[in-house]
PDB file of N, CA and C in Angstrom:
ATOM      1  N   UNK A   1     150.267 108.356 177.685  1.00 50.00           N
ATOM      2  CA  UNK A   1     151.314 107.474 177.219  1.00 50.00           C
ATOM      3  C   UNK A   1     150.740 106.363 176.352  1.00 50.00           C
ATOM      4  N   UNK A   2     149.614 105.828 176.730  1.00 52.00           N
ATOM      5  CA  UNK A   2     148.990 104.756 175.974  1.00 52.00           C
ATOM      6  C   UNK A   2     148.565 105.240 174.578  1.00 52.00           C
ATOM      7  N   UNK A   3     148.152 106.484 174.455  1.00 52.00           N
ATOM      8  CA  UNK A   3     147.787 107.073 173.175  1.00 52.00           C
ATOM      9  C   UNK A   3     148.954 107.071 172.200  1.00 52.00           C
ATOM     10  N   UNK A   4     150.152 107.408 172.681  1.00 50.00           N
ATOM     11  CA  UNK A   4     151.334 107.422 171.823  1.00 50.00           C
ATOM     12  C   UNK A   4     151.652 106.041 171.275  1.00 50.00           C
ATOM     13  N   UNK A   5     151.467 105.038 172.086  1.00 50.00           N
ATOM     14  CA  UNK A   5     151.733 103.670 171.642  1.00 50.00           C
ATOM     15  C   UNK A   5     150.758 103.282 170.538  1.00 50.00           C
ATOM     16  N   UNK A   6     149.497 103.641 170.682  1.00 50.00           N
ATOM     17  CA  UNK A   6     148.510 103.335 169.651  1.00 50.00           C
ATOM     18  C   UNK A   6     148.850 104.032 168.345  1.00 50.00           C
ATOM     19  N   UNK A   7     149.224 105.309 168.403  1.00 51.00           N
ATOM     20  CA  UNK A   7     149.552 106.058 167.196  1.00 51.00           C
ATOM     21  C   UNK A   7     150.780 105.495 166.498  1.00 51.00           C
ATOM     22  N   UNK A   8     151.775 105.087 167.268  1.00 51.00           N
ATOM     23  CA  UNK A   8     152.966 104.516 166.663  1.00 51.00           C
ATOM     24  C   UNK A   8     152.629 103.215 165.939  1.00 51.00           C
ATOM     25  N   UNK A   9     151.812 102.406 166.525  1.00 50.00           N
ATOM     26  CA  UNK A   9     151.422 101.154 165.897  1.00 50.00           C
ATOM     27  C   UNK A   9     150.674 101.378 164.609  1.00 50.00           C
ATOM     28  N   UNK A  10     149.789 102.358 164.572  1.00 50.00           N
ATOM     29  CA  UNK A  10     149.013 102.643 163.373  1.00 50.00           C
ATOM     30  C   UNK A  10     149.874 103.189 162.246  1.00 50.00           C
ATOM     31  N   UNK A  11     150.866 104.027 162.570  1.00 47.00           N
ATOM     32  CA  UNK A  11     151.690 104.617 161.516  1.00 47.00           C
ATOM     33  C   UNK A  11     152.550 103.561 160.839  1.00 47.00           C
ATOM     34  N   UNK A  12     152.953 102.538 161.570  1.00 50.00           N
ATOM     35  CA  UNK A  12     153.758 101.479 160.966  1.00 50.00           C
ATOM     36  C   UNK A  12     152.964 100.742 159.888  1.00 50.00           C
ATOM     37  N   UNK A  13     151.700 100.496 160.126  1.00 50.00           N
ATOM     38  CA  UNK A  13     150.883  99.773 159.163  1.00 50.00           C
ATOM     39  C   UNK A  13     150.579 100.613 157.926  1.00 50.00           C
ATOM     40  N   UNK A  14     150.424 101.912 158.089  1.00 55.00           N
ATOM     41  CA  UNK A  14     150.073 102.752 156.949  1.00 55.00           C
ATOM     42  C   UNK A  14     151.275 103.005 156.038  1.00 55.00           C
ATOM     43  N   UNK A  15     152.503 102.911 156.561  1.00 71.00           N
ATOM     44  CA  UNK A  15     153.695 103.176 155.758  1.00 71.00           C
ATOM     45  C   UNK A  15     153.979 102.053 154.769  1.00 71.00           C
ATOM     46  N   UNK A  16     153.766 100.832 155.167  1.00 81.00           N
ATOM     47  CA  UNK A  16     154.114  99.694 154.323  1.00 81.00           C
ATOM     48  C   UNK A  16     152.875  99.127 153.649  1.00 81.00           C
ATOM     49  N   UNK A  17     152.607  99.595 152.438  1.00 87.00           N
ATOM     50  CA  UNK A  17     151.461  99.050 151.708  1.00 87.00           C
ATOM     51  C   UNK A  17     151.975  98.000 150.726  1.00 87.00           C
ATOM     52  N   UNK A  18     151.210  96.962 150.503  1.00 91.00           N
ATOM     53  CA  UNK A  18     151.661  95.902 149.602  1.00 91.00           C
ATOM     54  C   UNK A  18     151.740  96.399 148.164  1.00 91.00           C
ATOM     55  N   UNK A  19     152.659  95.843 147.378  1.00 91.00           N
ATOM     56  CA  UNK A  19     152.776  96.271 145.981  1.00 91.00           C
ATOM     57  C   UNK A  19     151.552  95.851 145.172  1.00 91.00           C
ATOM     58  N   UNK A  20     151.274  96.610 144.134  1.00 95.00           N
ATOM     59  CA  UNK A  20     150.169  96.309 143.225  1.00 95.00           C
ATOM     60  C   UNK A  20     150.764  95.590 142.014  1.00 95.00           C
ATOM     61  N   UNK A  21     150.145  94.492 141.616  1.00 97.00           N
ATOM     62  CA  UNK A  21     150.617  93.708 140.478  1.00 97.00           C
ATOM     63  C   UNK A  21     149.599  93.742 139.344  1.00 97.00           C
ATOM     64  N   UNK A  22     150.107  93.723 138.113  1.00 97.00           N
ATOM     65  CA  UNK A  22     149.272  93.643 136.920  1.00 97.00           C
ATOM     66  C   UNK A  22     149.455  92.275 136.280  1.00 97.00           C
ATOM     67  N   UNK A  23     148.379  91.752 135.721  1.00 97.00           N
ATOM     68  CA  UNK A  23     148.469  90.505 134.965  1.00 97.00           C
ATOM     69  C   UNK A  23     148.992  90.814 133.564  1.00 97.00           C
ATOM     70  N   UNK A  24     149.345  89.762 132.840  1.00 96.00           N
ATOM     71  CA  UNK A  24     149.760  89.934 131.441  1.00 96.00           C
ATOM     72  C   UNK A  24     148.662  90.619 130.639  1.00 96.00           C
ATOM     73  N   UNK A  25     147.454  90.155 130.819  1.00 97.00           N
ATOM     74  CA  UNK A  25     146.328  90.701 130.055  1.00 97.00           C
ATOM     75  C   UNK A  25     146.109  92.184 130.364  1.00 97.00           C
ATOM     76  N   UNK A  26     146.206  92.544 131.640  1.00 98.00           N
ATOM     77  CA  UNK A  26     146.006  93.939 132.040  1.00 98.00           C
ATOM     78  C   UNK A  26     147.075  94.838 131.441  1.00 98.00           C
ATOM     79  N   UNK A  27     148.327  94.387 131.486  1.00 98.00           N
ATOM     80  CA  UNK A  27     149.409  95.192 130.911  1.00 98.00           C
ATOM     81  C   UNK A  27     149.264  95.284 129.395  1.00 98.00           C
ATOM     82  N   UNK A  28     148.891  94.184 128.762  1.00 98.00           N
ATOM     83  CA  UNK A  28     148.689  94.202 127.309  1.00 98.00           C
ATOM     84  C   UNK A  28     147.592  95.202 126.932  1.00 98.00           C
ATOM     85  N   UNK A  29     146.508  95.229 127.698  1.00 98.00           N
ATOM     86  CA  UNK A  29     145.430  96.183 127.428  1.00 98.00           C
ATOM     87  C   UNK A  29     145.894  97.612 127.678  1.00 98.00           C
ATOM     88  N   UNK A  30     146.666  97.819 128.728  1.00 97.00           N
ATOM     89  CA  UNK A  30     147.168  99.165 129.061  1.00 97.00           C
ATOM     90  C   UNK A  30     147.990  99.729 127.905  1.00 97.00           C
ATOM     91  N   UNK A  31     148.805  98.876 127.301  1.00 97.00           N
ATOM     92  CA  UNK A  31     149.697  99.318 126.230  1.00 97.00           C
ATOM     93  C   UNK A  31     149.112  99.108 124.836  1.00 97.00           C
ATOM     94  N   UNK A  32     147.994  98.416 124.717  1.00 98.00           N
ATOM     95  CA  UNK A  32     147.408  98.163 123.404  1.00 98.00           C
ATOM     96  C   UNK A  32     148.231  97.197 122.567  1.00 98.00           C
ATOM     97  N   UNK A  33     148.820  96.207 123.234  1.00 97.00           N
ATOM     98  CA  UNK A  33     149.619  95.192 122.544  1.00 97.00           C
ATOM     99  C   UNK A  33     149.063  93.818 122.893  1.00 97.00           C
ATOM    100  N   UNK A  34     149.607  92.792 122.271  1.00 98.00           N
ATOM    101  CA  UNK A  34     149.152  91.430 122.552  1.00 98.00           C
ATOM    102  C   UNK A  34     149.928  90.831 123.729  1.00 98.00           C
ATOM    103  N   UNK A  35     149.315  89.854 124.363  1.00 97.00           N
ATOM    104  CA  UNK A  35     149.985  89.109 125.427  1.00 97.00           C
ATOM    105  C   UNK A  35     151.209  88.407 124.847  1.00 97.00           C
ATOM    106  N   UNK A  36     151.099  87.933 123.623  1.00 97.00           N
ATOM    107  CA  UNK A  36     152.222  87.260 122.950  1.00 97.00           C
ATOM    108  C   UNK A  36     153.443  88.170 122.845  1.00 97.00           C
ATOM    109  N   UNK A  37     153.228  89.460 122.586  1.00 97.00           N
ATOM    110  CA  UNK A  37     154.348  90.396 122.504  1.00 97.00           C
ATOM    111  C   UNK A  37     155.027  90.523 123.871  1.00 97.00           C
ATOM    112  N   UNK A  38     154.245  90.589 124.938  1.00 97.00           N
ATOM    113  CA  UNK A  38     154.835  90.650 126.280  1.00 97.00           C
ATOM    114  C   UNK A  38     155.649  89.393 126.567  1.00 97.00           C
ATOM    115  N   UNK A  39     155.127  88.240 126.153  1.00 96.00           N
ATOM    116  CA  UNK A  39     155.838  86.977 126.350  1.00 96.00           C
ATOM    117  C   UNK A  39     157.151  86.968 125.555  1.00 96.00           C
ATOM    118  N   UNK A  40     157.101  87.456 124.331  1.00 97.00           N
ATOM    119  CA  UNK A  40     158.294  87.532 123.494  1.00 97.00           C
ATOM    120  C   UNK A  40     159.335  88.451 124.135  1.00 97.00           C
ATOM    121  N   UNK A  41     158.877  89.588 124.646  1.00 95.00           N
ATOM    122  CA  UNK A  41     159.792  90.533 125.291  1.00 95.00           C
ATOM    123  C   UNK A  41     160.413  89.946 126.559  1.00 95.00           C
ATOM    124  N   UNK A  42     159.635  89.165 127.310  1.00 95.00           N
ATOM    125  CA  UNK A  42     160.188  88.502 128.498  1.00 95.00           C
ATOM    126  C   UNK A  42     161.276  87.524 128.097  1.00 95.00           C
ATOM    127  N   UNK A  43     161.006  86.751 127.057  1.00 95.00           N
ATOM    128  CA  UNK A  43     161.951  85.741 126.593  1.00 95.00           C
ATOM    129  C   UNK A  43     163.269  86.384 126.132  1.00 95.00           C
ATOM    130  N   UNK A  44     163.154  87.514 125.439  1.00 96.00           N
ATOM    131  CA  UNK A  44     164.350  88.182 124.910  1.00 96.00           C
ATOM    132  C   UNK A  44     165.019  89.096 125.942  1.00 96.00           C
ATOM    133  N   UNK A  45     164.343  89.336 127.060  1.00 93.00           N
ATOM    134  CA  UNK A  45     164.905  90.203 128.095  1.00 93.00           C
ATOM    135  C   UNK A  45     164.706  91.677 127.837  1.00 93.00           C
ATOM    136  N   UNK A  46     163.823  92.026 126.901  1.00 91.00           N
ATOM    137  CA  UNK A  46     163.595  93.430 126.532  1.00 91.00           C
ATOM    138  C   UNK A  46     162.431  94.077 127.266  1.00 91.00           C
ATOM    139  N   UNK A  47     161.704  93.332 128.035  1.00 91.00           N
ATOM    140  CA  UNK A  47     160.481  93.863 128.621  1.00 91.00           C
ATOM    141  C   UNK A  47     160.644  94.367 130.041  1.00 91.00           C
ATOM    142  N   UNK A  48     159.523  94.550 130.670  1.00 95.00           N
ATOM    143  CA  UNK A  48     159.438  95.011 132.052  1.00 95.00           C
ATOM    144  C   UNK A  48     159.866  93.871 132.976  1.00 95.00           C
ATOM    145  N   UNK A  49     160.579  94.167 134.058  1.00 95.00           N
ATOM    146  CA  UNK A  49     160.853  93.108 135.039  1.00 95.00           C
ATOM    147  C   UNK A  49     159.540  92.483 135.505  1.00 95.00           C
ATOM    148  N   UNK A  50     159.560  91.198 135.797  1.00 96.00           N
ATOM    149  CA  UNK A  50     158.328  90.500 136.161  1.00 96.00           C
ATOM    150  C   UNK A  50     158.572  89.558 137.321  1.00 96.00           C
ATOM    151  N   UNK A  51     157.478  89.099 137.908  1.00 96.00           N
ATOM    152  CA  UNK A  51     157.511  88.134 138.998  1.00 96.00           C
ATOM    153  C   UNK A  51     156.825  86.875 138.494  1.00 96.00           C
ATOM    154  N   UNK A  52     157.437  85.736 138.735  1.00 95.00           N
ATOM    155  CA  UNK A  52     156.857  84.465 138.311  1.00 95.00           C
ATOM    156  C   UNK A  52     156.455  83.693 139.559  1.00 95.00           C
ATOM    157  N   UNK A  53     155.183  83.386 139.665  1.00 92.00           N
ATOM    158  CA  UNK A  53     154.630  82.630 140.784  1.00 92.00           C
ATOM    159  C   UNK A  53     154.051  81.341 140.228  1.00 92.00           C
ATOM    160  N   UNK A  54     154.846  80.296 140.219  1.00 95.00           N
ATOM    161  CA  UNK A  54     154.420  79.065 139.560  1.00 95.00           C
ATOM    162  C   UNK A  54     154.321  79.336 138.064  1.00 95.00           C
ATOM    163  N   UNK A  55     153.130  79.180 137.524  1.00 94.00           N
ATOM    164  CA  UNK A  55     152.907  79.458 136.098  1.00 94.00           C
ATOM    165  C   UNK A  55     152.422  80.882 135.857  1.00 94.00           C
ATOM    166  N   UNK A  56     152.111  81.606 136.930  1.00 96.00           N
ATOM    167  CA  UNK A  56     151.576  82.959 136.801  1.00 96.00           C
ATOM    168  C   UNK A  56     152.685  83.988 136.635  1.00 96.00           C
ATOM    169  N   UNK A  57     152.480  84.925 135.740  1.00 97.00           N
ATOM    170  CA  UNK A  57     153.403  86.039 135.540  1.00 97.00           C
ATOM    171  C   UNK A  57     152.692  87.304 135.986  1.00 97.00           C
ATOM    172  N   UNK A  58     153.378  88.087 136.801  1.00 97.00           N
ATOM    173  CA  UNK A  58     152.819  89.350 137.283  1.00 97.00           C
ATOM    174  C   UNK A  58     153.862  90.445 137.132  1.00 97.00           C
ATOM    175  N   UNK A  59     153.386  91.654 136.874  1.00 97.00           N
ATOM    176  CA  UNK A  59     154.244  92.824 136.734  1.00 97.00           C
ATOM    177  C   UNK A  59     153.930  93.800 137.863  1.00 97.00           C
ATOM    178  N   UNK A  60     154.968  94.217 138.605  1.00 97.00           N
ATOM    179  CA  UNK A  60     154.746  95.218 139.645  1.00 97.00           C
ATOM    180  C   UNK A  60     154.401  96.539 138.965  1.00 97.00           C
ATOM    181  N   UNK A  61     153.345  97.172 139.430  1.00 97.00           N
ATOM    182  CA  UNK A  61     152.892  98.422 138.823  1.00 97.00           C
ATOM    183  C   UNK A  61     154.004  99.466 138.830  1.00 97.00           C
ATOM    184  N   UNK A  62     154.760  99.539 139.909  1.00 96.00           N
ATOM    185  CA  UNK A  62     155.839 100.536 139.982  1.00 96.00           C
ATOM    186  C   UNK A  62     156.926 100.249 138.939  1.00 96.00           C
ATOM    187  N   UNK A  63     157.170  98.978 138.614  1.00 97.00           N
ATOM    188  CA  UNK A  63     158.125  98.636 137.557  1.00 97.00           C
ATOM    189  C   UNK A  63     157.591  99.034 136.184  1.00 97.00           C
ATOM    190  N   UNK A  64     156.297  98.864 135.985  1.00 97.00           N
ATOM    191  CA  UNK A  64     155.669  99.255 134.717  1.00 97.00           C
ATOM    192  C   UNK A  64     155.803 100.764 134.508  1.00 97.00           C
ATOM    193  N   UNK A  65     155.496 101.527 135.532  1.00 96.00           N
ATOM    194  CA  UNK A  65     155.590 102.994 135.440  1.00 96.00           C
ATOM    195  C   UNK A  65     157.039 103.412 135.204  1.00 96.00           C
ATOM    196  N   UNK A  66     157.987 102.779 135.892  1.00 96.00           N
ATOM    197  CA  UNK A  66     159.403 103.102 135.701  1.00 96.00           C
ATOM    198  C   UNK A  66     159.843 102.780 134.276  1.00 96.00           C
ATOM    199  N   UNK A  67     159.383 101.658 133.736  1.00 95.00           N
ATOM    200  CA  UNK A  67     159.708 101.265 132.361  1.00 95.00           C
ATOM    201  C   UNK A  67     159.134 102.276 131.369  1.00 95.00           C
ATOM    202  N   UNK A  68     157.886 102.672 131.599  1.00 95.00           N
ATOM    203  CA  UNK A  68     157.255 103.662 130.717  1.00 95.00           C
ATOM    204  C   UNK A  68     158.010 104.984 130.762  1.00 95.00           C
ATOM    205  N   UNK A  69     158.402 105.404 131.944  1.00 95.00           N
ATOM    206  CA  UNK A  69     159.133 106.663 132.108  1.00 95.00           C
ATOM    207  C   UNK A  69     160.495 106.592 131.419  1.00 95.00           C
ATOM    208  N   UNK A  70     161.194 105.479 131.596  1.00 93.00           N
ATOM    209  CA  UNK A  70     162.517 105.315 130.992  1.00 93.00           C
ATOM    210  C   UNK A  70     162.448 105.260 129.472  1.00 93.00           C
ATOM    211  N   UNK A  71     161.309 104.867 128.932  1.00 90.00           N
ATOM    212  CA  UNK A  71     161.160 104.741 127.484  1.00 90.00           C
ATOM    213  C   UNK A  71     160.331 105.860 126.875  1.00 90.00           C
ATOM    214  N   UNK A  72     160.178 106.940 127.598  1.00 88.00           N
ATOM    215  CA  UNK A  72     159.430 108.104 127.115  1.00 88.00           C
ATOM    216  C   UNK A  72     160.369 108.984 126.278  1.00 88.00           C
ATOM    217  N   UNK A  73     159.971 109.284 125.073  1.00 86.00           N
ATOM    218  CA  UNK A  73     160.790 110.104 124.173  1.00 86.00           C
ATOM    219  C   UNK A  73     159.951 111.253 123.630  1.00 86.00           C
ATOM    220  N   UNK A  74     160.601 112.366 123.384  1.00 85.00           N
ATOM    221  CA  UNK A  74     159.885 113.508 122.822  1.00 85.00           C
ATOM    222  C   UNK A  74     160.043 113.596 121.304  1.00 85.00           C
ATOM    223  N   UNK A  75     161.111 112.997 120.771  1.00 81.00           N
ATOM    224  CA  UNK A  75     161.258 112.931 119.312  1.00 81.00           C
ATOM    225  C   UNK A  75     162.112 111.722 118.945  1.00 81.00           C
ATOM    226  N   UNK A  76     162.051 111.316 117.693  1.00 79.00           N
ATOM    227  CA  UNK A  76     162.640 110.047 117.263  1.00 79.00           C
ATOM    228  C   UNK A  76     164.165 110.016 117.360  1.00 79.00           C
ATOM    229  N   UNK A  77     164.835 111.130 117.397  1.00 76.00           N
ATOM    230  CA  UNK A  77     166.314 111.104 117.477  1.00 76.00           C
ATOM    231  C   UNK A  77     166.776 110.663 118.865  1.00 76.00           C
ATOM    232  N   UNK A  78     165.888 110.592 119.835  1.00 60.00           N
ATOM    233  CA  UNK A  78     166.248 110.134 121.178  1.00 60.00           C
ATOM    234  C   UNK A  78     166.269 108.621 121.279  1.00 60.00           C
ATOM    235  N   UNK A  79     165.659 107.928 120.351  1.00 62.00           N
ATOM    236  CA  UNK A  79     165.561 106.476 120.425  1.00 62.00           C
ATOM    237  C   UNK A  79     166.920 105.839 120.227  1.00 62.00           C
ATOM    238  N   UNK A  80     167.052 104.643 120.836  1.00 59.00           N
ATOM    239  CA  UNK A  80     168.241 103.855 120.584  1.00 59.00           C
ATOM    240  C   UNK A  80     169.136 103.856 121.728  1.00 59.00           C
TER     241      UNK A  80
END
């Protein structure tokens, strides 16, 4: 019985992993763009959702991947 309690406790910790965040610089390097472009996109509301912690801006990795997937096109007639 004690073994089952230990296993249940361990599975709870492995299921909930903390989110991974990217800095502005990391995302800019990933996409080959400038940090200024990311800032402009945030201001206009066209960019990836972000988290603001005081003066720090962070992007959840899962949001970045979702944004990339949503903006993936196979030919130019799909744009817009």
